[in-house]
Tab-separated table of C-alpha atoms and ligand atoms in Angstrom:
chain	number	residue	atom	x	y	z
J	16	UNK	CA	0.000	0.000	0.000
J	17	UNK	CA	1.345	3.557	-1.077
J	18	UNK	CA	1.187	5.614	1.806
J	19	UNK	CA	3.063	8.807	0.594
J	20	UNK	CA	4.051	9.370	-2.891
J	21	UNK	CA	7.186	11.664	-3.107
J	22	UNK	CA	7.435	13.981	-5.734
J	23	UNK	CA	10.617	15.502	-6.894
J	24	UNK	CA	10.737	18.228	-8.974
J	25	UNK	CA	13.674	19.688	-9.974
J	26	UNK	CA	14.704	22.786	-11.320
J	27	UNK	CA	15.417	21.397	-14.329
J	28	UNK	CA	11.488	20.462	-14.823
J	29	UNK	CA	10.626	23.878	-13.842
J	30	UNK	CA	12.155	25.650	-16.782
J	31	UNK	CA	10.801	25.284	-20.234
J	32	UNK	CA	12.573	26.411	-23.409
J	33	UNK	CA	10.103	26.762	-26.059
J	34	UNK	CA	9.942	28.940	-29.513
J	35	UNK	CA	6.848	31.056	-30.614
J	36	UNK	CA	4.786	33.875	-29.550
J	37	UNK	CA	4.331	35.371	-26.363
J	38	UNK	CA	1.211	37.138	-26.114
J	39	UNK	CA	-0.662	33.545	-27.308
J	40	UNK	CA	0.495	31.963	-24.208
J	41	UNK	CA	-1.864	30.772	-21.498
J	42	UNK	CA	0.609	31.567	-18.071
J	43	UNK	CA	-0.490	33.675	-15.261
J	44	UNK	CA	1.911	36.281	-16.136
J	45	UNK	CA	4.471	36.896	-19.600
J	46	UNK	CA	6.903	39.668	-18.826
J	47	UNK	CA	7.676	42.498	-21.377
J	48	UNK	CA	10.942	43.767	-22.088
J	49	UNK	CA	9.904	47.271	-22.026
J	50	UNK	CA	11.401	51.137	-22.030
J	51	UNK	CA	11.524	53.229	-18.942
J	52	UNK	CA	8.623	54.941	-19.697
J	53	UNK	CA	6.185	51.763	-19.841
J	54	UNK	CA	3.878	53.159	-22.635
J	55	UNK	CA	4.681	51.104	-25.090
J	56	UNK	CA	7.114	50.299	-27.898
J	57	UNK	CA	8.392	48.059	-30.382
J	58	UNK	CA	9.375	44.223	-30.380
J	59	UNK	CA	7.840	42.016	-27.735
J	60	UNK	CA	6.568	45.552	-25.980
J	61	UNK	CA	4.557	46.335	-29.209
J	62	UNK	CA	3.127	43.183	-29.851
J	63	UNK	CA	2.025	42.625	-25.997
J	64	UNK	CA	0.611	46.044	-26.255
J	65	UNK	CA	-1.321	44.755	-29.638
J	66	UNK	CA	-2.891	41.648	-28.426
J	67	UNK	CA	-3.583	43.115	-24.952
J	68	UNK	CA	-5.644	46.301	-26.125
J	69	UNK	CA	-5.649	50.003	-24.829
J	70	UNK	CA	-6.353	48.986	-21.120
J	71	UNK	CA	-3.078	47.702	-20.802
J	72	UNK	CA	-1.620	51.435	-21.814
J	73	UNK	CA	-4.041	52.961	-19.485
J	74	UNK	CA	-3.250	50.782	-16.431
J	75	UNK	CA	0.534	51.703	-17.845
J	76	UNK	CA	0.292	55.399	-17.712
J	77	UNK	CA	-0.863	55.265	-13.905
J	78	UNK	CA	2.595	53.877	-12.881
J	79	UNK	CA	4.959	56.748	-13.691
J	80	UNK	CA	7.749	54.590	-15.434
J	81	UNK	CA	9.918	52.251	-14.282
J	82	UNK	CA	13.983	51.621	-13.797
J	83	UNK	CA	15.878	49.967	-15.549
J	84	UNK	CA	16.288	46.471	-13.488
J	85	UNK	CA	13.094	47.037	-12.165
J	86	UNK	CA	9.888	45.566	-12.885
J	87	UNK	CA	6.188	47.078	-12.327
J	88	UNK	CA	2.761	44.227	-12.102
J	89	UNK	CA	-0.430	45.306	-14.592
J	90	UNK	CA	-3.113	43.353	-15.597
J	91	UNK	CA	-3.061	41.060	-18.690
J	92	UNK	CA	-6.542	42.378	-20.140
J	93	UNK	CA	-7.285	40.863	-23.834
J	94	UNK	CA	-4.365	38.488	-23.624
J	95	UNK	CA	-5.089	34.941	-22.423
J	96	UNK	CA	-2.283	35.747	-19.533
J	97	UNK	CA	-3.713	36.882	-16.281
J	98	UNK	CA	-0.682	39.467	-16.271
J	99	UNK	CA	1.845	41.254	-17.085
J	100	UNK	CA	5.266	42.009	-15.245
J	101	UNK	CA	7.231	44.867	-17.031
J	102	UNK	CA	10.691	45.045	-16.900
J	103	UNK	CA	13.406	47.338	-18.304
J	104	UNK	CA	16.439	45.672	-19.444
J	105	UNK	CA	19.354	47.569	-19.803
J	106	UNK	CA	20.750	48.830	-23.115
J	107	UNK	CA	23.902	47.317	-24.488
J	108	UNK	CA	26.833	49.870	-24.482
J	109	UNK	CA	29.815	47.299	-24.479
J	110	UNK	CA	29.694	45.874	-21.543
J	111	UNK	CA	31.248	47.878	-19.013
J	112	UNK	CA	28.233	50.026	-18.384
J	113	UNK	CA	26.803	47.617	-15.406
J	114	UNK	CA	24.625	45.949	-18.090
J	115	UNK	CA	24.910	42.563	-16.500
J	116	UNK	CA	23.551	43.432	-13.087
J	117	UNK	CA	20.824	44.857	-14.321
J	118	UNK	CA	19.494	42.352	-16.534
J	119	UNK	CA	20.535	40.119	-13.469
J	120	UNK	CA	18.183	42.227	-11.703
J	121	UNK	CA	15.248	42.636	-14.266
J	122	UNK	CA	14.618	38.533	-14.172
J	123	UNK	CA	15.285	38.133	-9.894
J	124	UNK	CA	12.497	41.538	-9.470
J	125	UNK	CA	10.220	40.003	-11.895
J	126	UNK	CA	10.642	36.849	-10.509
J	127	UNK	CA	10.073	38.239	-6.636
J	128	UNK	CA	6.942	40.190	-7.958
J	129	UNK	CA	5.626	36.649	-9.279
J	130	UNK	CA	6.502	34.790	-5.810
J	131	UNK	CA	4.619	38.028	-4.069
J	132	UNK	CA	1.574	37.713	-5.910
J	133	UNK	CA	1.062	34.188	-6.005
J	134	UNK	CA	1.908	33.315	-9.721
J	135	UNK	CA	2.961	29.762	-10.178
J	136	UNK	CA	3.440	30.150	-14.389
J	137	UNK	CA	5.440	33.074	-16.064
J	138	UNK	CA	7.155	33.122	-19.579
J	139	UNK	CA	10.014	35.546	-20.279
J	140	UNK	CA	11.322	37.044	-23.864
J	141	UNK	CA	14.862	37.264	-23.998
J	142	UNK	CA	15.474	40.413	-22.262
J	143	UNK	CA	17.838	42.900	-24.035
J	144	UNK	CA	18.528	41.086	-27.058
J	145	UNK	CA	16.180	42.711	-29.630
J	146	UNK	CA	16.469	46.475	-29.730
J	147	UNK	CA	18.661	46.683	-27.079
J	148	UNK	CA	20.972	44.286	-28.223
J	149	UNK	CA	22.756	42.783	-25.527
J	150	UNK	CA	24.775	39.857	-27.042
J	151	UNK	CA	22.462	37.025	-26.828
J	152	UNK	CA	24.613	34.084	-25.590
J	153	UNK	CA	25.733	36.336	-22.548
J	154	UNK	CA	21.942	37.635	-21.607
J	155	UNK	CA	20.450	33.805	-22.053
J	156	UNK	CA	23.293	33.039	-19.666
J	157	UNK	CA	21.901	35.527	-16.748
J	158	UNK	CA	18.391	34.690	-17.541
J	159	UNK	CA	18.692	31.332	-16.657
J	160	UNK	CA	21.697	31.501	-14.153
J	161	UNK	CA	19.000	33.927	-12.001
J	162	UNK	CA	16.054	32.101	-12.333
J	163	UNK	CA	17.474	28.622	-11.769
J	164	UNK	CA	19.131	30.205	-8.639
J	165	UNK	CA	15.828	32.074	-8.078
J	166	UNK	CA	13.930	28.754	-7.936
J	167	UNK	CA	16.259	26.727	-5.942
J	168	UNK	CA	15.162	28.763	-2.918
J	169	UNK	CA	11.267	29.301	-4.246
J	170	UNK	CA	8.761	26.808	-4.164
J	171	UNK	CA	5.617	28.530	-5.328
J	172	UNK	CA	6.580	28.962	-9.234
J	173	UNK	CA	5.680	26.219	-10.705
J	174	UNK	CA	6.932	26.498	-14.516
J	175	UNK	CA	9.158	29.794	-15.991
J	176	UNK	CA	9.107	29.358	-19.744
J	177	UNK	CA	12.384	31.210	-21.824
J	178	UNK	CA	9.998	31.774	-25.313
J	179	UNK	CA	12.198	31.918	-28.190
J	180	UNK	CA	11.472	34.190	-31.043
J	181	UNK	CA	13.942	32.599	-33.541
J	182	UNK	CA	15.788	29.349	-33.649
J	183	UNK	CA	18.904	30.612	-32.508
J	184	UNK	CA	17.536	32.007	-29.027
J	185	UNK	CA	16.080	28.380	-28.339
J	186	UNK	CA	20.046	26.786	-28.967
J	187	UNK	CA	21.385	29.465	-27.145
J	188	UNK	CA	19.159	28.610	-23.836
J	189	UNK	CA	19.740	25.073	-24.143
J	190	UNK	CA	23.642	25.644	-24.373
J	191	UNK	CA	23.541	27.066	-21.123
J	192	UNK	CA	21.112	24.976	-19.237
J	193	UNK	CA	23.368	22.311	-20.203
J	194	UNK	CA	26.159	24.304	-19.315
J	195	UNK	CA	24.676	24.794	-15.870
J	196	UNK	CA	23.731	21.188	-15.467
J	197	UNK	CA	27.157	20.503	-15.691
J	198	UNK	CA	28.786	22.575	-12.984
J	199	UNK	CA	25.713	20.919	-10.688
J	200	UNK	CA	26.789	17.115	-11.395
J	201	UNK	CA	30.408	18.014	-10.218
F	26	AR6	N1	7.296	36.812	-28.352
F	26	AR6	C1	8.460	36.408	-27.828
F	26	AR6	N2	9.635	37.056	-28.039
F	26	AR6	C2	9.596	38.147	-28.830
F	26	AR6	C3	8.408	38.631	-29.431
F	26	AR6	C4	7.219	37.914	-29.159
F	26	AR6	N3	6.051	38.298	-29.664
F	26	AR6	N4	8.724	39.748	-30.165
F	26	AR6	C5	10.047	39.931	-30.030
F	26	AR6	N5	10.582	38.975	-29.246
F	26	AR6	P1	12.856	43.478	-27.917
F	26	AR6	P2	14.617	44.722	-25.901
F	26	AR6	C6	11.975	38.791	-28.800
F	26	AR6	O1	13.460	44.295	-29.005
F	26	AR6	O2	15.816	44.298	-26.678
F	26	AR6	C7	10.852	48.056	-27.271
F	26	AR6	O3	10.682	49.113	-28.159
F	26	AR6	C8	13.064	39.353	-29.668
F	26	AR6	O4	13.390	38.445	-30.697
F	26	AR6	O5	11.389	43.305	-27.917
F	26	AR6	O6	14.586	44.476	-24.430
F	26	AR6	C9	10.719	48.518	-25.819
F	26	AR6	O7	9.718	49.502	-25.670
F	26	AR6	C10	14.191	39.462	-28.660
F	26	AR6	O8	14.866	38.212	-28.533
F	26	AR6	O9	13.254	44.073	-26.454
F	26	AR6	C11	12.082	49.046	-25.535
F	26	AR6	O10	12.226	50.370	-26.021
F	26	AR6	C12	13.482	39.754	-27.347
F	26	AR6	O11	12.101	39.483	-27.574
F	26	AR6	C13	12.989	48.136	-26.307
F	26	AR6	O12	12.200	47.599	-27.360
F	26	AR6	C14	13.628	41.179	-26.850
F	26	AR6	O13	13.577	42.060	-27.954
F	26	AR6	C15	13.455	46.980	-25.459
F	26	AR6	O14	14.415	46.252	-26.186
């Protein structure tokens, strides 16, 4: 007779690479790699603005901004996410501008906002890379460097999903979860 079933979960089954849209996904929260002033833009900020309707820019607008490495909580309105979690990546100006700490910071504040509110599902773009262009092999490597140390210590996220707008984002995650896996079975 099974009295207790264990379950383990690792981190590794908490993280999901997977390529496509964000704004179609069904998550309580997507993040969007937005500007400081949170009103909208281009790339994944554009489109999430598109599929969300004007509420979202409304709701936006009452929040006066946000810093870069920061991240602000709105409603998801039209999309089929619950929410939203804005963040501001940093720009890429070589490297020597603090540009890794603060896209450090933009997935561990995002993250923290998610634990606070009680979201167990959130998908992130790749930060950065787009418009901003920080090199993408070196921002995949903070995303999931954070959140894997983010979620060794959390137990109410459930499933963070890197979506992968290309081909070339979805290699360049799994290099580095493998990478990571790695150093852990040393
Ligand atoms: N779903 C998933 N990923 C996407 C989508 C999408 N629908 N669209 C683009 N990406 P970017 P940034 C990927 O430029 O570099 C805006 O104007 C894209 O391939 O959206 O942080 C803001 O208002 C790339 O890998 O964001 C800011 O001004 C990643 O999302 C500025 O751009 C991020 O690209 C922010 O630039």
């Amino acid at each position: 007779m099974i009295i207790k079933k264990l379950k383990v979960v690792t981190v590794l089954d908490r993280i999901e690479v997977i390529q496509g849209d964000i704004t179609t996904l069904t998550v309580d929260a997507i993040t969007n790699a937005a500007n400081s002033s949170l009103l909208g833009g281009g790339g994944v900020d554009g489109a999430i603005h598109k599929a969300a309707g004007p509420s979202l820019l409304e709701e936006c607008r009452k929040l006066n901004g946000c810093h870069t490495g920061e991240a602000k909580i709105t409603a998801g309105y039209k999309l089929p996410a619950k929410w939203v979690i804005h963040t501001v990546g940093p720009v890429w100006q070589g490297g020597n501008h603090n540009e890794d700490e603060l896209l450090a910071r933009c997935y561990r504040n995002s993250l923290t906002l998610a634990e606070e509110r009680g979201i167990t599902t959130i998908a992130f773009p790749a930060i950065s890379t787009g418009i901003y262009r920080f090199p993408l092999g070196r921002a995949t490597k903070i995303a999931v460097t954070e959140t894997w140390n983010f979620l060794r210590k959390n137990n109410t996220i459930d499933k963070v999903f890197f979506v992968c707008f290309g081909d070339s984002i979805c290699q360049s995650y799994w290099t580095v979860i493998r990478e990571i896996l790695g150093e852990e079975e040393k």
